[in-house]
Amino acid sequence: MSLIQFDPQSFDLNPREAEAVSEVIFERVFNDSDLAEYHDIETGIDVKTQIAFAGRLGLLGKKAEGCTPSEAGPFTLTQKYWEPVLEDFRLSHCQADMDALFKIFRKAKRINPDFFDMVGSQEFGVIIAAVEQALIENIHRKVWFNDKTAKLVANGGVFKTGTDLDYFNSFNGLFKQIADEVTASKVTLVPISANAGTSYTGQALAADAALGILEKLVTVADDRLVAADDAMILVTRSIADNYRASLRNKNLGSGYMEVVEEGRPKLLFDGIEVKVRYDWDRYIKTYQDNGTKYNLPHRAVFTTKSNIPVGTLSAEDLAKLDVFYDKTLKTNIIDAAYTLDAKHLESYMTVAAY
């Protein structure tokens, strides 16, 4: 079980101290979206749960001749497996840490057996809320950037020196799975030339580059993907910003625009929603930086929600925390444990760009 260290010394209150829990301002997470915005969620997934695929039959029916019907082409079945891993973490601290961190915590009138027990208090809710946000963000990271063979730059990999790879190597995320299928010529790749730059500056996208990238994604895509109701293009912020700049300078028609729906901006390319993954940029810049350039800073994936599902034994586990007080250790503890896996299903329903 991995342990999270809580450092109260990093918080220095101003002379006019906070007086209420409501005055605590949380640093915003990079992606607090529900997983269901991007993925189908499959529950009840256990080790080696089978995913079966039925192949598409070809032409059927020839002119009958004699008593023997004409043979149809073969019907094939293939399979993949869910392989969810069990992950966990613990955050623990004592009441003395809390007092050192916050002067807004309650003042006990006397020492009693519950003096160190903060579970259930409003103040402890600050910590719980922070853990809940971080858990959501970290699951998004794992679903896309995990790699069971992850290596540091010094060892021929792409992860920044000093990165703790145990946070990344529990299962293969979607980028790893898609890249393997690109190598096997199963998924079509749209190369992004700027990614090959040898410096941060050299990796900058040229003006209107995103237009070409998005156009190629759609042009080479299988007709079944283009026609899918839940088709979407996930992109890094770098591609989205480049595309927005083109929209400001060009009149591309009604299918190419940024609209506001329910208070949120929505990007469209040829009528297909372009979802901006701001968290992707952050993970690339934070964890996949070799000191000179980033590892594939511009990325896009054209697919459907149903083609990149996330699997777990119980969806509740992905957001459920076990909060309790250990009287022996005089410590307040937050535990979490969940099973998690992500699967790229049908190769013809994905086009990647990087």
CSV table of C-alpha atoms in Angstrom, one decimal:
chain,number,residue,atom,x,y,z
A,1,MET,CA,0.0,0.0,0.0
A,2,SER,CA,1.4,3.4,-1.0
A,3,LEU,CA,1.5,6.1,1.7
A,4,ILE,CA,0.9,9.8,1.1
A,5,GLN,CA,2.9,12.1,3.3
A,6,PHE,CA,1.1,15.1,4.7
A,7,ASP,CA,3.4,18.2,5.2
A,8,PRO,CA,1.8,20.9,7.4
A,9,GLN,CA,4.9,23.0,7.4
A,10,SER,CA,4.2,24.2,3.8
A,11,PHE,CA,1.2,26.3,4.9
A,12,ASP,CA,1.9,29.7,6.4
A,13,LEU,CA,-1.1,31.7,7.5
A,14,ASN,CA,-1.2,35.4,7.0
A,15,PRO,CA,-1.7,37.7,10.1
A,16,ARG,CA,-5.4,37.9,9.4
A,17,GLU,CA,-6.1,34.2,9.6
A,18,ALA,CA,-8.8,32.2,8.0
A,19,GLU,CA,-11.7,31.9,10.4
A,20,ALA,CA,-14.0,29.3,8.7
A,21,VAL,CA,-13.6,26.1,6.7
A,22,SER,CA,-15.6,27.8,3.9
A,23,GLU,CA,-12.6,30.2,3.4
A,24,VAL,CA,-10.3,27.4,2.3
A,25,ILE,CA,-9.7,27.7,-1.5
A,26,PHE,CA,-8.9,24.5,-3.3
A,27,GLU,CA,-6.3,24.4,-6.1
A,28,ARG,CA,-8.2,23.4,-9.2
A,29,VAL,CA,-7.6,20.0,-10.6
A,30,PHE,CA,-6.6,19.5,-14.2
A,31,ASN,CA,-9.5,17.2,-15.0
A,32,ASP,CA,-12.5,16.8,-12.6
A,33,SER,CA,-14.8,15.4,-15.4
A,34,ASP,CA,-16.6,12.2,-14.7
A,35,LEU,CA,-15.0,9.3,-16.5
A,36,ALA,CA,-18.4,8.7,-18.3
A,37,GLU,CA,-17.8,11.9,-20.3
A,38,TYR,CA,-15.1,10.1,-22.3
A,39,HIS,CA,-15.6,6.4,-21.6
A,40,ASP,CA,-18.3,3.7,-21.2
A,41,ILE,CA,-17.9,2.3,-17.7
A,42,GLU,CA,-18.0,-1.5,-17.4
A,43,THR,CA,-18.7,-2.9,-13.9
A,44,GLY,CA,-18.5,-6.4,-12.5
A,45,ILE,CA,-15.1,-6.8,-14.2
A,46,ASP,CA,-12.9,-9.5,-12.6
A,47,VAL,CA,-9.5,-10.9,-13.6
A,48,LYS,CA,-9.5,-12.4,-17.1
A,49,THR,CA,-13.0,-11.4,-17.9
A,50,GLN,CA,-13.5,-12.1,-21.6
A,51,ILE,CA,-14.4,-9.6,-24.3
A,52,ALA,CA,-15.6,-11.4,-27.4
A,53,PHE,CA,-15.6,-9.9,-30.9
A,54,ALA,CA,-17.7,-11.3,-33.8
A,55,GLY,CA,-16.2,-10.6,-37.2
A,56,ARG,CA,-18.2,-9.1,-40.1
A,57,LEU,CA,-19.5,-11.5,-42.7
A,58,GLY,CA,-18.8,-10.6,-46.3
A,59,LEU,CA,-21.0,-11.1,-49.4
A,60,LEU,CA,-23.9,-13.5,-49.1
A,61,GLY,CA,-26.1,-15.1,-51.7
A,62,LYS,CA,-25.4,-16.5,-55.1
A,63,LYS,CA,-27.7,-17.9,-57.8
A,64,ALA,CA,-28.8,-21.4,-56.8
A,65,GLU,CA,-27.4,-24.2,-58.9
A,66,GLY,CA,-28.5,-27.8,-58.1
A,67,CYS,CA,-29.2,-29.0,-54.6
A,68,THR,CA,-26.2,-27.8,-52.8
A,69,PRO,CA,-26.3,-24.2,-51.4
A,70,SER,CA,-23.3,-22.0,-52.1
A,71,GLU,CA,-20.9,-21.7,-49.2
A,72,ALA,CA,-20.7,-18.3,-47.4
A,73,GLY,CA,-17.4,-16.9,-46.2
A,74,PRO,CA,-16.1,-17.9,-42.7
A,75,PHE,CA,-17.5,-16.4,-39.5
A,76,THR,CA,-14.7,-15.5,-37.1
A,77,LEU,CA,-14.6,-14.8,-33.4
A,78,THR,CA,-11.7,-13.1,-31.6
A,79,GLN,CA,-11.2,-12.0,-28.0
A,80,LYS,CA,-9.5,-9.7,-25.6
A,81,TYR,CA,-9.5,-9.9,-21.8
A,82,TRP,CA,-10.1,-7.4,-19.0
A,83,GLU,CA,-7.2,-7.6,-16.6
A,84,PRO,CA,-8.1,-5.1,-13.8
A,85,VAL,CA,-5.4,-4.4,-11.2
A,86,LEU,CA,-6.0,-3.7,-7.5
A,87,GLU,CA,-4.6,-0.3,-6.5
A,88,ASP,CA,-4.8,1.4,-3.1
A,89,PHE,CA,-3.4,4.3,-1.1
A,90,ARG,CA,-3.5,5.7,2.4
A,91,LEU,CA,-3.4,9.3,3.8
A,92,SER,CA,-2.8,9.5,7.5
A,93,HIS,CA,-2.2,12.3,10.0
A,94,CYS,CA,-2.7,13.2,13.6
A,95,GLN,CA,-4.7,16.0,15.2
A,96,ALA,CA,-1.5,17.9,16.1
A,97,ASP,CA,-0.7,18.1,12.4
A,98,MET,CA,-4.1,19.6,11.8
A,99,ASP,CA,-3.6,22.3,14.4
A,100,ALA,CA,-0.3,23.2,12.9
A,101,LEU,CA,-1.9,23.5,9.5
A,102,PHE,CA,-5.1,25.3,10.3
A,103,LYS,CA,-6.0,27.7,13.1
A,104,ILE,CA,-9.6,27.3,12.1
A,105,PHE,CA,-9.9,23.9,13.6
A,106,ARG,CA,-12.1,23.5,16.6
A,107,LYS,CA,-10.8,24.2,20.0
A,108,ALA,CA,-11.3,21.3,22.4
A,109,LYS,CA,-12.4,22.4,25.8
A,110,ARG,CA,-10.6,19.5,27.5
A,111,ILE,CA,-8.5,16.5,26.8
A,112,ASN,CA,-10.6,13.4,26.3
A,113,PRO,CA,-10.3,10.1,24.4
A,114,ASP,CA,-11.8,11.8,21.3
A,115,PHE,CA,-9.5,14.8,21.4
A,116,PHE,CA,-7.4,13.5,18.5
A,117,ASP,CA,-10.4,12.2,16.5
A,118,MET,CA,-11.2,14.5,13.6
A,119,VAL,CA,-13.3,12.1,11.6
A,120,GLY,CA,-16.7,13.5,10.9
A,121,SER,CA,-15.7,17.1,11.6
A,122,GLN,CA,-16.2,19.9,9.0
A,123,GLU,CA,-12.5,20.6,9.2
A,124,PHE,CA,-11.6,17.0,8.2
A,125,GLY,CA,-13.9,17.4,5.3
A,126,VAL,CA,-11.3,19.7,3.7
A,127,ILE,CA,-8.9,16.9,3.5
A,128,ILE,CA,-11.5,14.4,2.3
A,129,ALA,CA,-12.6,16.8,-0.5
A,130,ALA,CA,-8.9,17.2,-1.6
A,131,VAL,CA,-8.4,13.4,-1.8
A,132,GLU,CA,-11.7,12.9,-3.8
A,133,GLN,CA,-10.6,15.4,-6.4
A,134,ALA,CA,-7.1,14.0,-6.6
A,135,LEU,CA,-8.4,10.4,-7.0
A,136,ILE,CA,-10.6,11.4,-10.0
A,137,GLU,CA,-7.7,13.2,-11.6
A,138,ASN,CA,-5.3,10.3,-11.1
A,139,ILE,CA,-7.7,7.8,-12.6
A,140,HIS,CA,-7.9,9.9,-15.8
A,141,ARG,CA,-4.0,9.9,-15.8
A,142,LYS,CA,-3.8,6.1,-15.4
A,143,VAL,CA,-6.4,5.3,-18.0
A,144,TRP,CA,-4.4,7.1,-20.7
A,145,PHE,CA,-0.7,7.2,-19.6
A,146,ASN,CA,-0.1,3.9,-17.8
A,147,ASP,CA,2.5,1.6,-19.3
A,148,LYS,CA,3.5,-1.7,-17.8
A,149,THR,CA,7.0,-1.3,-19.4
A,150,ALA,CA,7.4,2.3,-18.4
A,151,LYS,CA,11.1,3.5,-18.3
A,152,LEU,CA,12.9,6.7,-17.4
A,153,VAL,CA,14.6,8.7,-20.0
A,154,ALA,CA,18.0,7.6,-18.7
A,155,ASN,CA,17.0,4.0,-19.4
A,156,GLY,CA,15.7,4.6,-22.9
A,157,GLY,CA,12.1,5.5,-21.9
A,158,VAL,CA,10.1,8.6,-22.1
A,159,PHE,CA,9.4,9.4,-18.4
A,160,LYS,CA,11.1,12.3,-16.7
A,161,THR,CA,14.1,11.5,-14.4
A,162,GLY,CA,12.8,11.3,-10.8
A,163,THR,CA,9.4,10.0,-11.8
A,164,ASP,CA,8.1,7.2,-9.5
A,165,LEU,CA,7.2,4.6,-12.2
A,166,ASP,CA,5.1,2.6,-9.7
A,167,TYR,CA,2.4,5.2,-10.2
A,168,PHE,CA,2.4,4.4,-14.0
A,169,ASN,CA,3.1,0.7,-14.5
A,170,SER,CA,0.1,-1.2,-13.0
A,171,PHE,CA,-1.6,-1.8,-16.3
A,172,ASN,CA,-1.4,-0.6,-19.9
A,173,GLY,CA,-3.2,2.6,-20.6
A,174,LEU,CA,-4.9,3.6,-23.8
A,175,PHE,CA,-2.0,5.5,-25.4
A,176,LYS,CA,0.2,2.4,-24.9
A,177,GLN,CA,-2.5,0.1,-26.4
A,178,ILE,CA,-3.2,2.3,-29.3
A,179,ALA,CA,0.6,2.8,-30.1
A,180,ASP,CA,1.0,-1.0,-30.1
A,181,GLU,CA,-1.8,-1.4,-32.6
A,182,VAL,CA,-0.3,1.4,-34.7
A,183,THR,CA,2.9,-0.6,-34.8
A,184,ALA,CA,1.0,-3.7,-35.8
A,185,SER,CA,-0.7,-1.7,-38.6
A,186,LYS,CA,-4.1,-2.2,-37.0
A,187,VAL,CA,-4.8,1.5,-36.1
A,188,THR,CA,-4.2,4.2,-38.7
A,189,LEU,CA,-1.8,6.9,-37.6
A,190,VAL,CA,-1.7,10.6,-38.8
A,191,PRO,CA,1.8,11.7,-38.1
A,192,ILE,CA,2.3,15.2,-36.5
A,193,SER,CA,5.6,16.5,-37.8
A,194,ALA,CA,6.0,19.1,-35.0
A,195,ASN,CA,6.4,16.2,-32.5
A,196,ALA,CA,9.7,15.3,-34.1
A,197,GLY,CA,11.2,18.7,-33.1
A,198,THR,CA,14.4,18.5,-31.1
A,199,SER,CA,13.6,21.3,-28.7
A,200,TYR,CA,10.5,22.8,-27.0
A,201,THR,CA,10.5,25.7,-29.5
A,202,GLY,CA,11.0,23.3,-32.4
A,203,GLN,CA,7.9,21.4,-31.4
A,204,ALA,CA,5.6,24.4,-31.8
A,205,LEU,CA,2.7,23.8,-34.2
A,206,ALA,CA,2.7,26.0,-37.4
A,207,ALA,CA,-0.3,28.2,-38.1
A,208,ASP,CA,-3.4,26.2,-39.2
A,209,ALA,CA,-1.6,22.9,-38.5
A,210,ALA,CA,-4.5,21.6,-36.5
A,211,LEU,CA,-6.8,22.0,-39.5
A,212,GLY,CA,-4.7,19.6,-41.5
A,213,ILE,CA,-4.4,17.2,-38.6
A,214,LEU,CA,-8.2,17.1,-37.9
A,215,GLU,CA,-9.0,16.9,-41.6
A,216,LYS,CA,-6.7,13.9,-42.1
A,217,LEU,CA,-8.1,12.2,-39.0
A,218,VAL,CA,-11.6,12.3,-40.5
A,219,THR,CA,-10.6,11.6,-44.1
A,220,VAL,CA,-8.8,8.3,-43.3
A,221,ALA,CA,-11.3,7.1,-40.7
A,222,ASP,CA,-13.5,4.1,-41.4
A,223,ASP,CA,-17.0,5.1,-42.5
A,224,ARG,CA,-18.4,3.3,-39.5
A,225,LEU,CA,-16.5,5.6,-37.1
A,226,VAL,CA,-17.5,8.8,-38.9
A,227,ALA,CA,-21.1,7.8,-38.8
A,228,ALA,CA,-21.1,6.7,-35.1
A,229,ASP,CA,-23.4,8.7,-32.8
A,230,ASP,CA,-20.9,8.9,-30.1
A,231,ALA,CA,-17.9,9.7,-32.3
A,232,MET,CA,-15.5,12.3,-30.8
A,233,ILE,CA,-12.1,13.7,-31.3
A,234,LEU,CA,-10.0,14.0,-28.1
A,235,VAL,CA,-7.1,16.5,-28.4
A,236,THR,CA,-4.4,18.1,-26.4
A,237,ARG,CA,-4.8,21.8,-25.7
A,238,SER,CA,-2.0,22.6,-28.1
A,239,ILE,CA,-4.1,21.3,-31.0
A,240,ALA,CA,-7.3,22.9,-29.8
A,241,ASP,CA,-5.7,26.3,-29.4
A,242,ASN,CA,-4.2,26.0,-32.9
A,243,TYR,CA,-7.6,25.1,-34.3
A,244,ARG,CA,-9.4,27.9,-32.4
A,245,ALA,CA,-6.9,30.4,-34.0
A,246,SER,CA,-7.8,29.1,-37.4
A,247,LEU,CA,-11.5,29.5,-36.6
A,248,ARG,CA,-11.0,33.1,-35.7
A,249,ASN,CA,-9.3,33.9,-39.0
A,250,LYS,CA,-11.3,31.7,-41.4
A,251,ASN,CA,-14.9,31.2,-42.3
A,252,LEU,CA,-15.2,27.4,-42.5
A,253,GLY,CA,-18.9,26.9,-42.3
A,254,SER,CA,-21.5,25.8,-39.7
A,255,GLY,CA,-19.8,22.4,-39.0
A,256,TYR,CA,-16.6,24.1,-38.0
A,257,MET,CA,-17.0,26.4,-35.0
A,258,GLU,CA,-16.9,26.8,-31.3
A,259,VAL,CA,-20.3,27.1,-29.6
A,260,VAL,CA,-21.5,27.5,-26.0
A,261,GLU,CA,-23.9,24.9,-24.7
A,262,GLU,CA,-25.0,24.9,-21.1
A,263,GLY,CA,-22.4,27.4,-20.2
A,264,ARG,CA,-19.5,25.3,-21.6
A,265,PRO,CA,-17.6,25.9,-24.9
A,266,LYS,CA,-18.0,23.1,-27.4
A,267,LEU,CA,-15.6,22.7,-30.4
A,268,LEU,CA,-16.8,21.1,-33.6
A,269,PHE,CA,-14.9,19.9,-36.7
A,270,ASP,CA,-17.1,18.8,-39.6
A,271,GLY,CA,-19.9,18.4,-37.1
A,272,ILE,CA,-17.9,16.1,-34.8
A,273,GLU,CA,-17.2,17.2,-31.3
A,274,VAL,CA,-13.6,18.0,-30.4
A,275,LYS,CA,-13.0,17.5,-26.7
A,276,VAL,CA,-10.0,19.2,-25.2
A,277,ARG,CA,-8.0,17.2,-22.8
A,278,TYR,CA,-6.1,19.9,-20.8
A,279,ASP,CA,-4.9,17.2,-18.5
A,280,TRP,CA,-3.0,15.4,-21.3
A,281,ASP,CA,-0.8,18.5,-21.8
A,282,ARG,CA,-0.1,18.7,-18.1
A,283,TYR,CA,0.9,15.0,-17.8
A,284,ILE,CA,3.1,15.2,-20.8
A,285,LYS,CA,4.9,18.3,-19.6
A,286,THR,CA,5.2,17.1,-16.0
A,287,TYR,CA,6.1,13.5,-16.5
A,288,GLN,CA,7.4,13.1,-20.1
A,289,ASP,CA,10.0,15.8,-20.4
A,290,ASN,CA,13.6,14.8,-21.1
A,291,GLY,CA,14.9,18.3,-20.4
A,292,THR,CA,15.1,19.4,-24.0
A,293,LYS,CA,11.8,18.4,-25.5
A,294,TYR,CA,8.5,16.7,-24.6
A,295,ASN,CA,7.4,13.3,-25.6
A,296,LEU,CA,4.7,13.7,-28.3
A,297,PRO,CA,3.2,17.0,-27.0
A,298,HIS,CA,0.5,17.1,-29.7
A,299,ARG,CA,-1.9,14.2,-29.7
A,300,ALA,CA,-5.4,13.4,-30.9
A,301,VAL,CA,-7.6,10.3,-30.9
A,302,PHE,CA,-10.6,10.0,-33.1
A,303,THR,CA,-12.8,7.2,-31.6
A,304,THR,CA,-16.1,6.6,-29.7
A,305,LYS,CA,-16.8,6.3,-25.9
A,306,SER,CA,-17.9,2.7,-26.4
A,307,ASN,CA,-14.6,1.8,-28.0
A,308,ILE,CA,-12.4,2.9,-25.0
A,309,PRO,CA,-14.3,1.6,-22.0
A,310,VAL,CA,-13.0,1.7,-18.4
A,311,GLY,CA,-13.5,-1.5,-16.4
A,312,THR,CA,-13.8,-2.0,-12.7
A,313,LEU,CA,-15.4,-4.4,-10.3
A,314,SER,CA,-17.5,-1.6,-8.8
A,315,ALA,CA,-17.9,2.0,-10.0
A,316,GLU,CA,-18.5,3.1,-6.4
A,317,ASP,CA,-15.0,2.0,-5.5
A,318,LEU,CA,-13.6,4.7,-7.9
A,319,ALA,CA,-14.9,7.4,-5.7
A,320,LYS,CA,-15.4,5.7,-2.3
A,321,LEU,CA,-13.1,6.5,0.6
A,322,ASP,CA,-12.8,4.6,3.9
A,323,VAL,CA,-12.3,7.2,6.6
A,324,PHE,CA,-11.6,6.1,10.2
A,325,TYR,CA,-9.7,7.0,13.4
A,326,ASP,CA,-7.1,4.7,14.9
A,327,LYS,CA,-7.2,5.1,18.7
A,328,THR,CA,-3.9,3.3,19.2
A,329,LEU,CA,-1.9,5.5,16.8
A,330,LYS,CA,-4.0,8.6,17.5
A,331,THR,CA,-4.2,9.0,13.8
A,332,ASN,CA,-7.0,10.0,11.3
A,333,ILE,CA,-6.8,7.7,8.3
A,334,ILE,CA,-8.2,7.8,4.7
A,335,ASP,CA,-7.9,4.6,2.8
A,336,ALA,CA,-9.0,3.8,-0.8
A,337,ALA,CA,-8.8,0.6,-2.9
A,338,TYR,CA,-10.3,0.0,-6.3
A,339,THR,CA,-9.8,-2.2,-9.4
A,340,LEU,CA,-9.1,-0.5,-12.7
A,341,ASP,CA,-8.4,-1.3,-16.3
A,342,ALA,CA,-8.9,0.4,-19.7
A,343,LYS,CA,-9.4,-1.3,-23.0
A,344,HIS,CA,-9.0,-0.3,-26.6
A,345,LEU,CA,-11.5,-2.5,-28.4
A,346,GLU,CA,-11.9,-2.3,-32.1
A,347,SER,CA,-9.0,-1.0,-34.1
A,348,TYR,CA,-11.0,0.2,-37.1
A,349,MET,CA,-13.0,2.5,-34.8
A,350,THR,CA,-9.9,4.6,-33.9
A,351,VAL,CA,-7.6,6.9,-35.8
A,352,ALA,CA,-4.7,8.4,-33.8
A,353,ALA,CA,-2.5,11.4,-34.4
A,354,TYR,CA,0.8,12.0,-32.7
